[in-house]
Coordinates of C-alpha atoms in Angstrom, one line a residue:
M8 CA 14.8 10.7 -23.7
A9 CA 13.9 9.8 -27.7
V10 CA 15.6 6.2 -28.3
T11 CA 18.6 6.6 -31.1
E12 CA 20.4 5.1 -33.1
D13 CA 23.2 6.2 -30.3
R14 CA 21.7 5.5 -27.1
P15 CA 19.6 2.3 -28.2
L16 CA 17.0 0.5 -26.0
A17 CA 19.0 -1.7 -24.1
P18 CA 23.1 -1.3 -24.3
H19 CA 23.5 -3.8 -22.5
G20 CA 22.1 -6.5 -24.4
L21 CA 19.3 -8.4 -24.0
P22 CA 20.2 -9.8 -20.3
G23 CA 21.6 -6.6 -18.9
H24 CA 17.7 -5.0 -19.9
L25 CA 16.5 -7.6 -17.8
V26 CA 18.4 -7.2 -14.7
G27 CA 17.7 -3.5 -15.4
F28 CA 14.2 -4.9 -14.8
V29 CA 14.7 -7.0 -12.2
E30 CA 16.5 -4.0 -10.5
A31 CA 13.8 -1.9 -10.9
L32 CA 11.2 -4.3 -9.4
R33 CA 13.1 -4.8 -6.0
T34 CA 13.0 -1.1 -6.1
R35 CA 9.4 -0.9 -5.8
G36 CA 9.1 -4.2 -3.3
I37 CA 9.1 -7.3 -5.3
P38 CA 11.6 -9.4 -3.6
V39 CA 13.6 -11.3 -7.0
G40 CA 16.4 -13.2 -5.5
P41 CA 18.9 -14.4 -8.3
S42 CA 17.7 -18.1 -9.0
E43 CA 14.2 -16.4 -10.1
T44 CA 17.3 -14.0 -12.2
L45 CA 18.1 -17.4 -13.9
D46 CA 15.0 -18.6 -14.3
A47 CA 13.5 -15.7 -16.2
G48 CA 17.3 -15.6 -18.1
R49 CA 15.4 -19.1 -19.4
V50 CA 12.9 -18.5 -19.3
L51 CA 13.5 -15.7 -22.3
S52 CA 15.6 -18.6 -24.4
V53 CA 12.6 -20.3 -25.4
L54 CA 9.9 -18.2 -25.4
D55 CA 9.3 -16.2 -29.2
L56 CA 10.5 -12.3 -28.0
M57 CA 8.1 -10.9 -31.4
D58 CA 5.0 -12.3 -28.8
R59 CA 5.4 -9.5 -26.4
E60 CA 1.9 -10.6 -24.2
A61 CA 3.7 -14.4 -24.0
V62 CA 7.2 -12.9 -23.1
R63 CA 5.1 -11.0 -20.0
E64 CA 3.6 -14.0 -18.7
G65 CA 6.3 -16.0 -19.2
L66 CA 9.0 -13.7 -17.0
A67 CA 6.0 -13.2 -14.6
C68 CA 6.0 -16.8 -13.6
A69 CA 9.6 -16.6 -13.0
L70 CA 9.9 -13.1 -11.2
L71 CA 6.6 -13.1 -9.3
R72 CA 5.7 -14.6 -5.8
R73 CA 2.3 -13.3 -5.1
T74 CA -0.9 -12.0 -7.0
T75 CA -0.7 -9.4 -5.0
H76 CA 2.4 -8.1 -7.5
R77 CA 0.7 -8.3 -10.4
A78 CA -0.3 -4.7 -10.9
T79 CA 3.4 -3.4 -10.3
Y80 CA 5.2 -5.8 -12.1
D81 CA 3.0 -4.9 -15.5
G82 CA 3.5 -1.3 -14.9
L83 CA 7.4 -1.7 -14.9
F84 CA 7.0 -4.8 -17.5
D85 CA 5.6 -2.0 -19.9
L86 CA 8.3 0.2 -19.8
W87 CA 11.2 -1.9 -20.0
F88 CA 9.6 -4.3 -22.6
P89 CA 7.2 -0.8 -24.4
I90 CA 5.1 -2.3 -27.1
A91 CA 6.5 0.4 -29.6
I92 CA 8.8 3.5 -29.7
G93 CA 8.2 6.9 -30.6
E94 CA 5.0 7.1 -32.4
R95 CA 3.0 4.2 -34.3
D96 CA 3.5 3.2 -37.6
A97 CA 0.7 5.3 -39.7
A98 CA 0.1 2.6 -41.7
A99 CA -1.4 1.1 -39.0
E100 CA -3.6 4.0 -37.3
I101 CA -7.3 3.9 -37.6
E102 CA -8.3 7.1 -39.1
L103 CA -9.9 9.3 -36.5
P104 CA -13.0 11.3 -37.5
Y105 CA -11.8 15.7 -38.4
R106 CA -14.3 18.5 -38.6
P107 CA -13.8 21.0 -42.2
D108 CA -11.2 23.0 -40.2
G109 CA -9.1 20.1 -38.9
R110 CA -9.9 19.8 -35.6
L111 CA -10.7 16.8 -34.3
D112 CA -14.5 16.2 -34.5
V113 CA -15.5 15.1 -30.5
P114 CA -18.7 13.7 -30.8
E115 CA -18.2 11.7 -33.8
L116 CA -15.0 10.7 -32.2
R117 CA -16.9 8.9 -28.7
K118 CA -19.3 7.7 -30.9
M119 CA -16.3 5.6 -32.8
L120 CA -14.8 4.6 -29.3
A121 CA -18.4 3.7 -27.6
E122 CA -18.5 1.4 -30.7
L123 CA -14.8 -0.6 -30.5
L124 CA -15.9 -0.6 -26.5
A125 CA -19.1 -2.8 -27.5
D126 CA -16.9 -5.1 -29.6
E127 CA -15.2 -7.8 -27.4
N128 CA -12.9 -8.2 -30.6
S129 CA -12.2 -4.5 -30.7
G130 CA -8.8 -5.1 -28.3
P131 CA -5.7 -4.0 -30.9
A132 CA -8.2 -1.1 -32.7
Q133 CA -8.6 0.1 -29.3
A134 CA -4.7 0.1 -28.1
L135 CA -4.7 2.1 -31.9
M136 CA -6.8 4.5 -30.7
A137 CA -5.1 4.8 -27.2
A138 CA -2.2 5.5 -28.8
Q139 CA -4.3 8.2 -31.1
L140 CA -5.7 9.9 -28.7
V141 CA -2.3 10.3 -26.8
D142 CA -0.8 11.2 -30.3
Q143 CA -3.1 14.0 -31.2
L144 CA -4.6 14.7 -28.2
G145 CA -3.1 14.1 -25.0
Q146 CA 0.4 16.7 -25.9
Y147 CA 1.1 19.6 -24.6
Q148 CA 3.9 21.7 -24.0
S149 CA 6.1 22.1 -20.7
A150 CA 8.6 24.3 -19.0
R151 CA 11.2 21.6 -20.9
G152 CA 9.9 20.6 -23.7
A153 CA 7.0 18.4 -25.7
S154 CA 5.2 15.9 -23.7
F155 CA 1.8 14.2 -22.9
S156 CA -0.5 13.9 -20.4
S157 CA -3.7 11.3 -19.9
Y158 CA -5.8 13.8 -18.7
Q159 CA -5.2 16.3 -21.5
A160 CA -5.9 12.8 -24.1
L161 CA -9.2 11.8 -21.9
K162 CA -10.7 14.9 -20.8
D163 CA -12.6 15.5 -24.4
V164 CA -13.3 12.0 -25.0
Q165 CA -15.1 11.3 -21.0
P166 CA -15.2 7.0 -21.4
Q167 CA -16.4 6.9 -18.2
T168 CA -19.7 8.8 -19.2
L169 CA -20.0 6.9 -22.3
L170 CA -21.7 3.4 -20.2
A171 CA -25.5 3.7 -21.8
Q172 CA -23.8 3.9 -24.9
I173 CA -21.6 0.8 -24.9
L174 CA -24.0 -0.6 -23.0
A175 CA -26.9 -0.4 -26.3
G176 CA -24.0 -1.8 -28.6
M177 CA -23.4 -5.0 -26.4
S178 CA -27.0 -5.1 -26.4
T179 CA -29.6 -7.9 -27.7
P180 CA -33.3 -7.8 -27.8
G181 CA -35.0 -10.0 -24.9
M182 CA -32.3 -9.9 -22.9
S183 CA -33.1 -10.3 -18.8
D184 CA -32.9 -8.1 -16.3
F185 CA -29.3 -10.3 -14.8
E186 CA -28.1 -10.6 -18.7
T187 CA -27.9 -6.8 -18.5
E188 CA -26.5 -6.3 -15.3
I189 CA -23.7 -9.1 -16.8
A190 CA -23.5 -6.2 -19.5
R191 CA -23.6 -3.4 -17.7
R192 CA -20.5 -4.7 -15.6
A193 CA -18.5 -6.1 -18.9
A194 CA -18.9 -1.7 -20.1
R195 CA -17.3 -0.6 -17.0
T196 CA -14.4 -2.8 -17.1
R197 CA -13.6 -2.5 -20.5
I198 CA -13.8 1.4 -19.9
E199 CA -11.8 1.5 -17.4
K200 CA -9.4 -1.6 -19.4
F201 CA -9.1 1.3 -21.7
R202 CA -8.1 4.4 -19.5
R203 CA -5.4 1.7 -18.0
T204 CA -4.3 1.5 -21.9
V205 CA -4.3 5.1 -22.8
E206 CA -2.3 5.6 -18.9
A207 CA 0.2 2.8 -20.2
E208 CA 0.5 4.7 -23.7
T209 CA 1.0 8.2 -21.8
R210 CA 3.8 6.6 -19.5
R211 CA 5.8 4.7 -22.6
R212 CA 6.4 8.4 -24.7
V213 CA 7.2 10.6 -21.4
A214 CA 9.4 7.6 -20.7
E215 CA 11.4 8.4 -23.9
R216 CA 11.6 11.4 -23.1
I217 CA 12.7 12.0 -19.0
G218 CA 14.1 7.7 -18.5
R219 CA 11.8 5.1 -18.0
E220 CA 13.4 5.2 -14.3
R221 CA 11.9 8.4 -13.5
V222 CA 8.4 7.5 -14.8
A223 CA 8.9 4.4 -12.9
S224 CA 9.4 6.3 -9.9
Y225 CA 6.2 8.2 -9.5
G226 CA 3.8 6.7 -12.8
V227 CA 3.8 2.6 -12.0
A228 CA 1.5 1.3 -8.4
R229 CA 3.4 0.8 -5.2
Q230 CA 2.7 -2.1 -3.3
A231 CA -0.1 -1.9 -1.2
E232 CA 2.2 -2.1 2.1
D233 CA 4.7 0.4 1.0
V234 CA 2.3 2.9 0.8
D235 CA 1.6 6.5 2.9
F236 CA -1.0 6.0 4.9
L237 CA -1.3 9.4 5.7
R238 CA -1.6 10.2 0.7
A239 CA -2.9 6.8 0.6
S240 CA -6.2 6.1 -2.0
Q241 CA -9.3 4.3 -1.3
T242 CA -8.2 1.6 -3.8
E243 CA -4.8 1.2 -1.7
L244 CA -6.8 1.1 1.7
A245 CA -9.1 -1.1 0.4
E246 CA -6.0 -3.5 -1.1
L247 CA -4.2 -2.9 2.4
K248 CA -7.4 -3.9 3.7
R249 CA -7.7 -7.6 2.3
S250 CA -4.0 -7.7 2.8
T251 CA -4.8 -7.4 6.5
Q252 CA -5.2 -11.2 7.3
R253 CA -2.2 -12.1 5.2
L254 CA 0.5 -9.7 7.2
A255 CA -1.6 -10.6 10.1
R256 CA -0.1 -14.4 9.8
I257 CA 3.2 -13.0 9.2
L258 CA 2.9 -11.5 12.0
A259 CA 1.9 -14.1 14.2
S260 CA 4.4 -16.5 12.8
R261 CA 7.6 -14.1 13.8
L262 CA 5.8 -14.2 17.4
A263 CA 5.5 -17.6 17.8
V264 CA 9.3 -18.1 16.9
R265 CA 10.1 -14.8 19.2
R266 CA 7.8 -16.9 21.9
R267 CA 10.3 -20.4 20.7
H268 CA 12.9 -19.3 21.8
A269 CA 11.9 -16.9 25.0
R270 CA 10.9 -20.1 26.3
R271 CA 14.9 -21.5 26.6
G272 CA 15.1 -18.2 28.7
E273 CA 18.2 -15.9 28.3
I274 CA 21.9 -17.5 29.1
D275 CA 22.6 -17.2 33.0
L276 CA 26.3 -16.2 32.6
R277 CA 27.6 -17.0 36.0
K278 CA 26.2 -20.4 35.5
T279 CA 28.1 -21.0 32.1
L280 CA 31.1 -20.1 33.3
R281 CA 30.9 -22.5 36.8
R282 CA 30.0 -24.8 34.2
S283 CA 33.3 -24.4 32.0
M284 CA 35.4 -25.1 34.4
S285 CA 35.4 -28.3 34.0
T286 CA 36.3 -28.4 30.4
G287 CA 39.1 -26.5 31.2
G288 CA 37.0 -22.7 30.4
V289 CA 35.4 -23.6 27.2
P290 CA 32.2 -23.1 27.5
I291 CA 30.4 -25.3 25.6
D292 CA 26.9 -26.2 27.3
L293 CA 25.0 -22.7 28.2
V294 CA 22.7 -22.8 30.8
N295 CA 20.4 -20.7 30.4
R296 CA 17.5 -18.9 33.2
K297 CA 14.6 -20.2 33.6
P298 CA 11.9 -18.5 31.6
R299 CA 8.8 -16.9 32.9
P300 CA 5.7 -18.3 30.8
G301 CA 2.2 -16.3 29.4
R302 CA 1.6 -14.3 27.7
P303 CA 1.3 -10.0 27.3
E304 CA -1.6 -7.9 27.6
L305 CA -2.0 -5.5 25.3
V306 CA -3.4 -2.2 25.7
L307 CA -3.9 -0.5 22.5
L308 CA -5.1 3.7 22.9
C309 CA -5.3 5.4 19.2
D310 CA -6.8 8.1 17.6
V311 CA -9.6 8.1 14.8
S312 CA -10.0 11.5 14.1
G313 CA -9.7 11.9 10.6
S314 CA -5.9 13.3 9.5
V315 CA -4.8 9.3 10.8
A316 CA -7.9 7.6 10.3
G317 CA -6.2 5.2 7.5
F318 CA -3.3 4.4 10.0
S319 CA -5.3 4.2 12.5
N320 CA -8.0 1.6 11.1
F321 CA -5.7 -0.5 9.2
T322 CA -3.8 -1.3 12.4
L323 CA -6.8 -1.6 14.2
L324 CA -7.7 -4.4 11.6
L325 CA -3.9 -6.2 12.4
V326 CA -4.3 -5.7 15.7
S327 CA -7.7 -7.2 15.9
A328 CA -6.0 -10.7 13.9
L329 CA -3.6 -11.2 16.5
R330 CA -5.4 -11.0 19.3
E331 CA -5.1 -14.9 20.0
Q332 CA -1.4 -14.3 20.3
F333 CA -2.2 -12.2 24.1
S334 CA -3.9 -13.1 26.9
K335 CA -5.8 -9.9 27.4
V336 CA -6.2 -7.2 24.4
R337 CA -7.9 -3.6 25.2
I338 CA -8.8 -1.4 22.7
F339 CA -9.5 2.7 23.6
A340 CA -10.1 5.1 20.7
F341 CA -9.9 8.7 21.2
V342 CA -10.6 12.4 19.1
D343 CA -10.4 13.9 22.0
N344 CA -12.1 12.0 24.7
T345 CA -11.3 8.8 25.1
D346 CA -13.7 5.6 25.3
E347 CA -12.5 1.4 25.1
V348 CA -14.4 -0.1 21.9
T349 CA -12.6 -3.3 22.6
R350 CA -16.5 -4.6 22.2
F351 CA -16.9 -3.7 18.7
F352 CA -14.3 -5.9 17.7
D353 CA -14.3 -9.6 17.0
P354 CA -13.6 -11.9 14.3
H355 CA -16.9 -12.1 12.0
T356 CA -16.8 -8.0 12.5
Q357 CA -16.3 -5.9 9.4
L358 CA -14.0 -2.5 10.6
D359 CA -16.1 -0.3 8.7
E360 CA -18.9 -1.5 10.6
A361 CA -16.9 -1.6 13.3
M362 CA -15.3 2.4 12.6
Q363 CA -19.6 2.9 12.5
R364 CA -20.5 2.1 15.6
I365 CA -17.5 3.4 17.7
F366 CA -18.9 6.9 15.9
A367 CA -22.3 6.4 16.5
E368 CA -22.4 4.3 20.4
A369 CA -18.3 5.9 22.3
D370 CA -17.9 7.8 23.1
I371 CA -14.6 9.7 21.6
V372 CA -16.0 13.5 20.5
G373 CA -15.8 15.5 23.3
F374 CA -16.7 19.6 23.3
N375 CA -14.1 20.6 20.5
G376 CA -14.6 18.1 18.4
H377 CA -10.5 18.2 17.3
S378 CA -7.7 15.4 18.2
D379 CA -6.5 16.9 22.1
Y380 CA -3.8 14.2 23.3
G381 CA -3.8 16.0 27.0
S382 CA -7.3 15.5 27.1
A383 CA -7.4 12.4 25.5
L384 CA -4.5 10.9 28.0
T385 CA -6.6 12.3 30.7
S386 CA -9.8 11.1 30.1
F387 CA -7.5 7.7 30.1
A388 CA -6.0 7.8 33.1
E389 CA -9.2 8.7 34.9
G390 CA -11.5 6.9 33.3
F391 CA -9.8 3.5 33.4
P392 CA -7.4 3.6 36.0
D393 CA -7.0 0.2 36.1
A394 CA -6.0 -0.6 32.0
V395 CA -2.5 -0.5 32.4
T396 CA -0.6 -2.6 34.3
S397 CA 2.7 -3.8 35.1
R398 CA 2.1 -6.7 32.9
S399 CA 0.9 -4.5 30.1
A400 CA 1.9 -3.5 27.2
L401 CA 1.1 0.1 25.9
L402 CA 0.3 0.9 22.2
I403 CA 0.1 4.6 21.4
L404 CA -1.2 5.3 17.6
G405 CA -1.8 8.9 16.9
D406 CA 0.5 12.3 14.6
A407 CA 0.9 13.4 18.0
R408 CA -0.4 16.4 16.5
T409 CA -2.5 18.3 19.8
N410 CA -3.9 21.7 18.1
Y411 CA -1.8 23.6 19.8
R412 CA -3.2 22.6 23.3
D413 CA -1.6 21.1 26.9
P414 CA -0.1 17.6 25.7
E415 CA -0.5 16.5 29.1
L416 CA 3.7 15.2 29.4
A417 CA 3.2 14.5 33.1
T418 CA 0.0 12.1 32.8
L419 CA 1.4 9.9 29.7
S420 CA 5.0 9.9 32.1
D421 CA 2.7 8.1 34.8
L422 CA 0.7 5.6 32.0
V423 CA 5.0 4.5 31.1
A424 CA 6.7 4.5 34.1
V425 CA 3.2 1.6 35.0
A426 CA 3.3 0.1 31.9
K427 CA 5.5 -3.5 31.4
H428 CA 6.6 -1.9 27.8
A429 CA 5.3 1.6 26.7
H430 CA 6.0 2.2 22.2
W431 CA 4.1 4.9 19.7
L432 CA 4.0 4.5 16.3
N433 CA 3.8 7.8 14.7
P434 CA 2.3 7.7 10.7
E435 CA 4.0 10.3 10.5
P436 CA 8.0 11.5 8.4
R437 CA 10.3 11.9 11.7
T438 CA 11.2 15.0 10.1
N439 CA 7.8 16.7 10.7
W440 CA 7.4 15.6 14.4
G441 CA 7.5 18.5 16.3
S442 CA 6.4 20.7 13.6
G443 CA 3.5 23.2 13.8
D444 CA 1.5 21.7 16.0
S445 CA 2.7 18.5 17.0
A446 CA 4.1 17.7 20.6
A447 CA 6.2 14.6 19.0
D448 CA 9.4 15.8 19.9
R449 CA 8.5 16.1 23.3
Y450 CA 6.3 13.2 23.4
Q451 CA 9.0 11.0 22.4
Q452 CA 11.5 12.1 25.1
L453 CA 9.0 9.9 27.8
I454 CA 8.4 7.3 25.2
E455 CA 9.7 5.3 22.4
M456 CA 8.3 6.6 19.2
H457 CA 8.3 5.5 15.6
E458 CA 8.2 6.2 12.9
C459 CA 5.2 3.9 10.7
R460 CA 4.6 6.0 7.2
S461 CA 4.1 2.1 5.4
A462 CA 2.3 -1.0 5.9
A463 CA 5.6 -2.5 5.2
Q464 CA 6.9 -0.1 8.0
L465 CA 4.4 -1.1 10.6
T466 CA 5.0 -4.5 10.1
A467 CA 8.4 -4.8 11.0
V468 CA 8.4 -2.1 13.4
V469 CA 5.0 -4.4 14.9
S470 CA 6.8 -7.8 14.4
R471 CA 10.1 -6.1 16.9
L472 CA 8.5 -4.6 19.7
L473 CA 5.5 -6.7 20.4
P474 CA 6.7 -8.7 23.4
V475 CA 6.2 -12.2 23.8

């Protein structure tokens, strides 16, 4: 929706606008409390509000606690504190090349863009060109009227194919191979930065038409912990892997707290009431049962097929980082056959290397080569009868999609009966359980099943379920 005099950008003034910005940050998973909000207000009271980048950095210092929040913060900042309203000032525009017939001269435009990207001091001109591309090439007619598309704006220009021309503009005679490689990386960085500038300009223009809240819901990067495992891109999965150690530390600290509380034992109600007789029936002194020390064993049964690879890989990495919290950890992987893969995981092995070894050396793919939970459960129970004991916590990872094969419910029931704790973590939405070839609705009658669609959800479930 375009901003007009009747609908100002900040109808509740700057304080109300800041509160709206903070609410948007919270919605996207960035924790911002009242104290940080007050600090942000104080920052705005001393900064030059005409210096947009100073405002950006000042609010970031006041509101953010982790560097991983920065990408989401920048996306929301561009929507709540836009660089302009509507079309850019015509006087500030750069002159784009046109053909005699009035259409843009794309080859000359690509040449101009390559020259701008080769010049490290052309930042303002690049921003103006990005705005021009969105305005001239990015417009299209949707069912609801005119809109903008970053793909449409960059489709003809294709800045990613200009690397050689940009590198030629950055090169100087006598450059060494090392200097050439540095220049090549700098050129790639500038291309990516220009692409992000076009995307930010597109979001700004679309937000004026349909509202910034709606654009924020789909156009701003989510926190890695909130990304859906089954829909995550390779970049988001890589970010998840980088955050594994931090999540493992959080889980380890939570388990340590629970373990300290567990050492005191549960309250012995009978002995507490008996002792309260000396204080007139008031239970002043609580009596705790004697705790049973000892770390539990963890048995992980994990589907590593392609459909749930992102979820399984991240969970394996997380559990591997938590191994010291348990007396013993045994990891089993399967597609349609189960094999133990504990030997492939140690503190020094990268996950990608471990997964490659699993598929190359472990016997996890049988005759069919497709997910078969019934066959996997049967081969696990028959091949490793001593894996699950009365001291074991059994954790099964997978979407429970059996490709319409026998789910072997009796085998799962036997395993659950032996284990001290048994839980199933499912990366699919709860609404999809039992649909199509999913046997989740039948499995959850035998084992407690939990929805774990994101790292944040997984961390909450695991910290609550793992035994101490």
